[in-house]
Short mmCIF file of C-alpha atoms in Angstrom, two decimals:
data_model
loop_
_atom_site.label_atom_id
_atom_site.label_comp_id
_atom_site.label_asym_id
_atom_site.label_seq_id
_atom_site.Cartn_x
_atom_site.Cartn_y
_atom_site.Cartn_z
CA MET H 1 -8.43 -0.83 -3.03
CA ASN H 2 -9.56 1.86 -1.12
CA ALA H 3 -11.52 1.04 2.37
CA GLY H 4 -12.34 2.65 5.93
CA THR H 5 -13.75 1.42 9.24
CA GLY H 6 -14.74 2.55 12.06
CA PRO H 7 -17.76 4.17 13.24
CA GLY H 8 -20.07 5.47 11.01
CA ALA H 9 -20.65 5.91 6.88
CA PHE H 10 -17.45 5.89 4.42
CA THR H 11 -17.16 7.39 1.11
CA PRO H 12 -16.01 6.06 -1.70
CA ASP H 13 -12.44 6.44 -1.65
CA GLY H 14 -12.70 4.86 2.18
CA SER H 15 -12.64 8.49 4.31
CA PRO H 16 -14.51 8.03 6.96
CA VAL H 17 -17.39 10.91 7.52
CA GLU H 18 -17.31 10.70 11.23
CA PHE H 19 -14.11 11.72 11.59
CA TYR H 20 -13.70 14.19 9.39
CA ALA H 21 -16.51 16.21 10.87
CA ALA H 22 -15.18 16.24 14.24
CA VAL H 23 -12.10 17.74 13.66
CA THR H 24 -11.22 21.16 12.85
CA ALA H 25 -8.70 22.67 10.33
CA ALA H 26 -4.82 23.07 11.63
CA GLY H 27 -2.64 24.78 9.63
CA GLU H 28 -4.38 24.82 6.17
CA PRO H 29 -5.99 28.30 6.20
CA GLY H 30 -2.95 30.28 7.42
CA ILE H 31 -1.39 28.82 4.19
CA VAL H 32 -4.36 29.22 1.64
CA GLN H 33 -4.99 32.77 3.00
CA ALA H 34 -0.77 33.79 2.58
CA ALA H 35 -1.84 32.80 -1.48
CA VAL H 36 -5.13 34.30 -1.90
CA PRO H 37 -6.27 38.11 -1.49
CA ALA H 38 -8.30 38.69 1.31
CA GLY H 39 -12.61 38.46 0.50
CA GLY H 40 -11.51 36.38 -3.06
CA SER H 41 -13.33 33.65 -4.10
CA ILE H 42 -12.58 29.96 -3.49
CA LEU H 43 -13.60 26.66 -5.35
CA GLU H 44 -12.84 23.99 -2.92
CA LEU H 45 -12.23 20.61 -4.57
CA GLY H 46 -12.24 17.32 -2.36
CA SER H 47 -13.52 19.60 0.29
CA GLY H 48 -14.92 16.94 2.84
CA ALA H 49 -17.57 17.89 5.72
CA GLY H 50 -16.05 21.44 5.85
CA ARG H 51 -12.80 20.97 8.10
CA VAL H 52 -11.15 23.76 6.26
CA THR H 53 -13.96 24.94 4.64
CA HIS H 54 -15.27 26.19 7.99
CA ALA H 55 -12.40 28.29 8.74
CA LEU H 56 -12.01 29.80 5.15
CA LEU H 57 -15.85 31.11 5.76
CA ASP H 58 -14.49 32.38 8.85
CA LEU H 59 -11.61 34.08 7.18
CA GLY H 60 -14.32 35.64 4.99
CA TYR H 61 -13.79 34.32 1.73
CA GLU H 62 -16.86 33.29 -0.50
CA VAL H 63 -16.09 29.18 -0.68
CA VAL H 64 -18.11 26.89 -3.38
CA ALA H 65 -17.36 23.36 -2.01
CA VAL H 66 -17.44 20.13 -4.17
CA ASP H 67 -17.44 16.83 -3.08
CA GLU H 68 -18.43 13.19 -4.53
CA SER H 69 -20.21 12.25 -0.99
CA ALA H 70 -24.07 13.53 0.28
CA ASP H 71 -23.03 12.28 4.01
CA MET H 72 -19.47 14.45 3.60
CA LEU H 73 -21.15 17.62 2.12
CA ALA H 74 -24.45 17.53 5.16
CA ARG H 75 -21.74 18.76 7.38
CA ILE H 76 -21.51 21.80 5.40
CA ARG H 77 -22.77 25.09 6.69
CA GLY H 78 -22.41 28.53 4.94
CA ALA H 79 -20.93 27.52 1.69
CA ARG H 80 -22.68 26.75 -1.23
CA THR H 81 -22.28 22.72 -2.12
CA VAL H 82 -21.69 21.04 -5.11
CA LEU H 83 -22.54 16.91 -5.16
CA ALA H 84 -19.87 16.05 -8.12
CA ARG H 85 -16.98 14.09 -8.88
CA ILE H 86 -13.62 16.46 -9.68
CA GLU H 87 -13.44 15.40 -12.74
CA ASP H 88 -17.25 15.84 -13.84
CA LEU H 89 -16.97 19.26 -12.92
CA ALA H 90 -18.33 22.00 -14.75
CA LEU H 91 -19.69 24.95 -13.11
CA ASP H 92 -20.15 28.26 -15.37
CA ARG H 93 -18.37 29.97 -13.24
CA ARG H 94 -14.82 31.07 -12.36
CA PHE H 95 -12.81 31.66 -9.26
CA ASP H 96 -10.06 33.57 -7.65
CA ALA H 97 -8.77 30.31 -6.20
CA VAL H 98 -9.14 26.63 -6.45
CA LEU H 99 -7.58 24.64 -3.92
CA LEU H 100 -7.06 21.26 -4.45
CA ALA H 101 -5.78 19.76 -1.15
CA SER H 102 -5.78 16.15 1.10
CA LEU H 103 -2.51 14.93 -1.61
CA LEU H 104 -5.84 14.22 -4.17
CA ILE H 105 -3.20 15.10 -7.03
CA HIS H 106 -1.14 11.29 -5.91
CA VAL H 107 -4.68 10.62 -7.29
CA PRO H 108 -3.38 7.05 -8.76
CA GLY H 109 -4.39 7.16 -12.37
CA GLU H 110 -2.60 9.50 -14.95
CA ASP H 111 -5.78 10.11 -16.35
CA SER H 112 -7.58 10.86 -13.43
CA ARG H 113 -4.84 13.26 -12.37
CA ARG H 114 -5.03 14.82 -15.52
CA HIS H 115 -8.55 15.18 -15.34
CA PHE H 116 -8.03 17.07 -11.90
CA LEU H 117 -5.42 19.48 -12.96
CA ASP H 118 -7.79 20.46 -15.96
CA CYS H 119 -10.91 21.33 -13.94
CA CYS H 120 -8.24 23.63 -11.45
CA ARG H 121 -7.52 25.25 -14.97
CA ARG H 122 -10.95 25.81 -15.92
CA HIS H 123 -12.22 26.91 -12.75
CA VAL H 124 -9.44 29.58 -12.17
CA ARG H 125 -9.42 32.82 -13.43
CA ASP H 126 -6.74 33.92 -15.27
CA ASP H 127 -5.17 36.13 -12.72
CA GLY H 128 -5.69 33.66 -10.08
CA VAL H 129 -4.36 31.24 -8.42
CA VAL H 130 -4.82 27.26 -7.91
CA VAL H 131 -3.31 26.15 -4.18
CA ILE H 132 -2.18 22.25 -4.21
CA GLN H 133 -0.96 20.09 -1.69
CA TRP H 134 1.58 17.16 -2.59
CA ILE H 135 4.79 15.00 -0.49
CA PRO H 136 7.90 16.07 -2.46
CA LEU H 137 10.00 13.00 -2.27
CA ASP H 138 12.27 14.30 0.33
CA VAL H 139 9.35 14.38 2.57
CA ARG H 140 7.87 10.82 1.63
CA ALA H 141 11.66 9.63 2.56
CA THR H 142 11.04 10.81 6.27
CA TRP H 143 7.89 8.39 6.01
CA SER H 144 7.42 4.58 7.40
CA VAL H 145 5.07 2.80 9.09
CA GLY H 146 4.46 4.60 12.61
CA THR H 147 5.46 8.00 11.93
CA THR H 148 3.03 9.95 13.78
CA PHE H 149 1.39 13.94 12.80
CA ASP H 150 -0.19 15.11 15.86
CA ARG H 151 -2.32 17.77 14.69
CA SER H 152 -4.97 20.17 15.94
CA GLY H 153 -7.23 17.89 18.37
CA PHE H 154 -6.13 14.31 16.63
CA THR H 155 -3.40 12.29 15.79
CA THR H 156 -2.44 10.18 12.14
CA THR H 157 -0.41 7.40 12.26
CA ILE H 158 0.79 5.11 9.42
CA THR H 159 0.15 1.78 9.45
CA GLU H 160 1.03 0.35 6.25
CA PHE H 161 3.13 1.74 4.20
CA THR H 162 4.17 -0.56 1.50
CA PRO H 163 5.33 -0.03 -2.80
CA ALA H 164 3.07 -1.80 -4.90
CA ALA H 165 3.01 -2.49 -8.86
CA GLY H 166 3.05 -0.07 -11.30
CA GLY H 167 5.55 2.53 -9.05
CA LEU H 168 2.37 2.51 -6.45
CA MET H 169 1.96 3.27 -2.73
CA SER H 170 -0.35 1.22 -0.64
CA VAL H 171 -0.86 3.12 2.41
CA THR H 172 -2.67 2.88 5.21
CA MET H 173 -3.75 5.96 8.14
CA ALA H 174 -5.05 5.63 11.15
CA TYR H 175 -7.26 8.72 12.65
CA GLU H 176 -7.48 9.46 16.65
CA THR H 177 -9.52 12.09 18.29
CA HIS H 178 -11.37 11.93 21.33
CA GLY H 179 -11.15 8.08 22.37
CA ARG H 180 -12.18 7.17 18.20
CA ARG H 181 -10.67 5.59 15.99
CA TRP H 182 -10.95 5.26 11.89
CA THR H 183 -8.82 3.45 9.21
CA GLN H 184 -8.30 4.42 6.16
CA SER H 185 -6.45 2.29 3.09
CA PHE H 186 -6.08 3.68 -0.09
CA THR H 187 -3.44 3.18 -3.11
CA GLU H 188 -1.21 6.79 -4.20
CA ARG H 189 1.33 7.67 -6.45
CA PRO H 190 4.34 8.98 -5.36
CA LEU H 191 5.24 12.08 -8.03
CA THR H 192 8.87 13.92 -8.38
CA ASP H 193 9.77 17.45 -9.43
CA ASP H 194 9.75 17.03 -13.10
CA GLN H 195 6.50 14.60 -12.96
CA LEU H 196 4.68 17.42 -11.50
CA THR H 197 5.51 19.83 -13.26
CA THR H 198 4.87 18.31 -16.40
CA ALA H 199 1.64 17.26 -15.62
CA LEU H 200 0.88 20.67 -14.16
CA ALA H 201 2.42 22.10 -18.22
CA ASP H 202 -0.12 19.79 -19.68
CA ALA H 203 -3.15 21.53 -17.78
CA GLY H 204 -1.62 24.99 -18.76
CA LEU H 205 0.02 25.37 -15.01
CA ALA H 206 3.18 26.34 -13.48
CA ILE H 207 4.36 26.35 -10.37
CA ASP H 208 4.73 30.60 -8.78
CA ARG H 209 6.08 29.57 -5.32
CA PHE H 210 6.26 27.74 -2.83
CA LEU H 211 3.61 28.16 0.38
CA THR H 212 5.93 25.94 2.92
CA PRO H 213 9.26 25.41 3.86
CA ASP H 214 9.27 21.53 3.33
CA ARG H 215 7.57 22.89 -0.16
CA THR H 216 4.35 20.48 0.61
CA TRP H 217 2.09 23.31 -0.33
CA PHE H 218 2.58 25.40 -3.40
CA ALA H 219 0.85 28.42 -5.73
CA ALA H 220 0.15 27.45 -9.14
CA ARG H 221 -0.37 30.01 -11.86
CA ALA H 222 -2.28 29.66 -15.01
CA THR H 223 0.10 29.79 -18.49
CA ARG H 224 -2.55 29.89 -20.99
#
């Protein structure tokens, strides 16, 4: 079950709106910039409050930001926003790039993952790129309760990391910035390399190259 604690509103998946509105991008814009030509158009799925959106706009990209939370989208400035669930999205254009970050590919349901990746494929140009964030098993093996990630202006600490039924994981993250604290609890599905490859192939996509040394970000291209 997805849930959150702390000040302010929360999205259906438990994301704290005030937290995401308060923090800025870390290394994500540079990763995207390495894969997407300058000035290109980007469809950002699950944009949240614009933490990465605004940085991409500053780099000169055209960004269309999609999220299911009106509270999140209200914080975005300078980009077209679309209030929608990813699986329901059907815009009348395609983009140079589609961005699926925030580990959305680890959604628990196989049907939801298929719908997410189908959305990426139908909105990316045939010669475009889909930029995806995921957690390989070797990286995941280094995580445990108490693992802390120091990012640009905030910290994230794992406070629950428990196997659940059906091969899922129950996770709680604690976020802290400027003396305020939130938690977000969610369920996600680990993926092997083979499972990732199969899921991409089913959507007409394939990994083109990894964008970071730890393989947590990659660029995918259309295969059909």
